[in-house]
Amino acid sequence: MTQRTRTRKAISIILGLTLVGAGFFGFGYMLFHVVEPISIKLWLIPITIFAAGSAILWDDFKNPE
């Protein structure tokens, strides 16, 4: 694998945390503040954002190079 610089690693961790936070926020907003029934297609948006952030963080912490 390639060696990552500290700057790139920091940016990657910040991006991962931001995506995880946005996914939680979107999921919580739709769960607690939306009254109408929500299509499964709309539920996939925060779930996908959360999953992308989790994958980025998993890769960062799995390979601590």
mmCIF file of N, CA and C in Angstrom, residues 19-54:
data_model
loop_
_atom_site.group_PDB
_atom_site.id
_atom_site.type_symbol
_atom_site.label_atom_id
_atom_site.label_comp_id
_atom_site.label_asym_id
_atom_site.label_seq_id
_atom_site.Cartn_x
_atom_site.Cartn_y
_atom_site.Cartn_z
ATOM 1 N N LEU A 19 -19.047 13.086 7.626
ATOM 2 C CA LEU A 19 -20.077 12.273 6.978
ATOM 3 C C LEU A 19 -20.863 11.448 7.987
ATOM 4 N N VAL A 20 -20.191 10.896 8.983
ATOM 5 C CA VAL A 20 -20.899 10.134 10.015
ATOM 6 C C VAL A 20 -21.860 11.056 10.779
ATOM 7 N N GLY A 21 -21.390 12.239 11.130
ATOM 8 C CA GLY A 21 -22.251 13.200 11.832
ATOM 9 C C GLY A 21 -23.438 13.631 10.986
ATOM 10 N N ALA A 22 -23.206 13.881 9.706
ATOM 11 C CA ALA A 22 -24.299 14.269 8.812
ATOM 12 C C ALA A 22 -25.303 13.131 8.654
ATOM 13 N N GLY A 23 -24.811 11.909 8.599
ATOM 14 C CA GLY A 23 -25.718 10.768 8.508
ATOM 15 C C GLY A 23 -26.580 10.627 9.749
ATOM 16 N N PHE A 24 -25.964 10.769 10.928
ATOM 17 C CA PHE A 24 -26.733 10.728 12.178
ATOM 18 C C PHE A 24 -27.743 11.865 12.239
ATOM 19 N N PHE A 25 -27.315 13.069 11.852
ATOM 20 C CA PHE A 25 -28.214 14.225 11.895
ATOM 21 C C PHE A 25 -29.400 14.018 10.951
ATOM 22 N N GLY A 26 -29.121 13.574 9.724
ATOM 23 C CA GLY A 26 -30.200 13.351 8.762
ATOM 24 C C GLY A 26 -31.153 12.265 9.222
ATOM 25 N N PHE A 27 -30.610 11.181 9.765
ATOM 26 C CA PHE A 27 -31.450 10.099 10.269
ATOM 27 C C PHE A 27 -32.304 10.579 11.442
ATOM 28 N N GLY A 28 -31.689 11.296 12.381
ATOM 29 C CA GLY A 28 -32.439 11.804 13.529
ATOM 30 C C GLY A 28 -33.491 12.817 13.138
ATOM 31 N N TYR A 29 -33.165 13.685 12.188
ATOM 32 C CA TYR A 29 -34.143 14.676 11.730
ATOM 33 C C TYR A 29 -35.351 13.986 11.113
ATOM 34 N N MET A 30 -35.078 13.010 10.235
ATOM 35 C CA MET A 30 -36.199 12.323 9.589
ATOM 36 C C MET A 30 -36.989 11.486 10.585
ATOM 37 N N LEU A 31 -36.333 10.960 11.581
ATOM 38 C CA LEU A 31 -37.008 10.111 12.559
ATOM 39 C C LEU A 31 -37.885 10.916 13.518
ATOM 40 N N PHE A 32 -37.387 12.076 13.969
ATOM 41 C CA PHE A 32 -38.085 12.815 15.025
ATOM 42 C C PHE A 32 -38.841 14.054 14.567
ATOM 43 N N HIS A 33 -38.541 14.618 13.383
ATOM 44 C CA HIS A 33 -39.159 15.886 13.005
ATOM 45 C C HIS A 33 -40.057 15.821 11.781
ATOM 46 N N VAL A 34 -40.024 14.742 11.035
ATOM 47 C CA VAL A 34 -40.868 14.636 9.850
ATOM 48 C C VAL A 34 -42.105 13.843 10.223
ATOM 49 N N VAL A 35 -43.267 14.404 9.894
ATOM 50 C CA VAL A 35 -44.515 13.800 10.327
ATOM 51 C C VAL A 35 -45.092 12.870 9.258
ATOM 52 N N GLU A 36 -44.914 13.229 7.985
ATOM 53 C CA GLU A 36 -45.493 12.428 6.910
ATOM 54 C C GLU A 36 -44.720 11.120 6.745
ATOM 55 N N PRO A 37 -45.338 10.130 6.152
ATOM 56 C CA PRO A 37 -44.594 8.898 5.832
ATOM 57 C C PRO A 37 -43.483 9.192 4.828
ATOM 58 N N ILE A 38 -42.330 8.580 5.027
ATOM 59 C CA ILE A 38 -41.168 8.843 4.196
ATOM 60 C C ILE A 38 -40.874 7.615 3.354
ATOM 61 N N SER A 39 -40.613 7.851 2.087
ATOM 62 C CA SER A 39 -40.277 6.758 1.172
ATOM 63 C C SER A 39 -38.928 6.153 1.565
ATOM 64 N N ILE A 40 -38.763 4.875 1.278
ATOM 65 C CA ILE A 40 -37.499 4.197 1.593
ATOM 66 C C ILE A 40 -36.354 4.828 0.813
ATOM 67 N N LYS A 41 -36.646 5.401 -0.351
ATOM 68 C CA LYS A 41 -35.602 6.056 -1.140
ATOM 69 C C LYS A 41 -35.002 7.229 -0.374
ATOM 70 N N LEU A 42 -35.830 7.958 0.351
ATOM 71 C CA LEU A 42 -35.312 9.088 1.133
ATOM 72 C C LEU A 42 -34.557 8.620 2.369
ATOM 73 N N TRP A 43 -34.943 7.467 2.938
ATOM 74 C CA TRP A 43 -34.210 6.934 4.084
ATOM 75 C C TRP A 43 -32.810 6.488 3.686
ATOM 76 N N LEU A 44 -32.640 6.107 2.415
ATOM 77 C CA LEU A 44 -31.337 5.642 1.964
ATOM 78 C C LEU A 44 -30.294 6.754 1.913
ATOM 79 N N ILE A 45 -30.704 8.004 1.824
ATOM 80 C CA ILE A 45 -29.743 9.107 1.748
ATOM 81 C C ILE A 45 -28.911 9.215 3.029
ATOM 82 N N PRO A 46 -29.516 9.395 4.223
ATOM 83 C CA PRO A 46 -28.660 9.470 5.415
ATOM 84 C C PRO A 46 -27.951 8.162 5.739
ATOM 85 N N ILE A 47 -28.571 7.036 5.394
ATOM 86 C CA ILE A 47 -27.918 5.748 5.644
ATOM 87 C C ILE A 47 -26.665 5.613 4.785
ATOM 88 N N THR A 48 -26.749 6.035 3.524
ATOM 89 C CA THR A 48 -25.604 5.972 2.623
ATOM 90 C C THR A 48 -24.502 6.927 3.058
ATOM 91 N N ILE A 49 -24.882 8.121 3.488
ATOM 92 C CA ILE A 49 -23.889 9.093 3.961
ATOM 93 C C ILE A 49 -23.174 8.555 5.201
ATOM 94 N N PHE A 50 -23.938 7.981 6.125
ATOM 95 C CA PHE A 50 -23.341 7.391 7.321
ATOM 96 C C PHE A 50 -22.409 6.233 6.960
ATOM 97 N N ALA A 51 -22.842 5.395 6.028
ATOM 98 C CA ALA A 51 -22.026 4.246 5.626
ATOM 99 C C ALA A 51 -20.726 4.697 4.955
ATOM 100 N N ALA A 52 -20.789 5.737 4.147
ATOM 101 C CA ALA A 52 -19.575 6.238 3.495
ATOM 102 C C ALA A 52 -18.591 6.777 4.533
ATOM 103 N N GLY A 53 -19.087 7.537 5.501
ATOM 104 C CA GLY A 53 -18.220 8.050 6.562
ATOM 105 C C GLY A 53 -17.636 6.939 7.407
ATOM 106 N N SER A 54 -18.434 5.920 7.691
ATOM 107 C CA SER A 54 -17.938 4.782 8.465
ATOM 108 C C SER A 54 -16.858 4.025 7.702
#
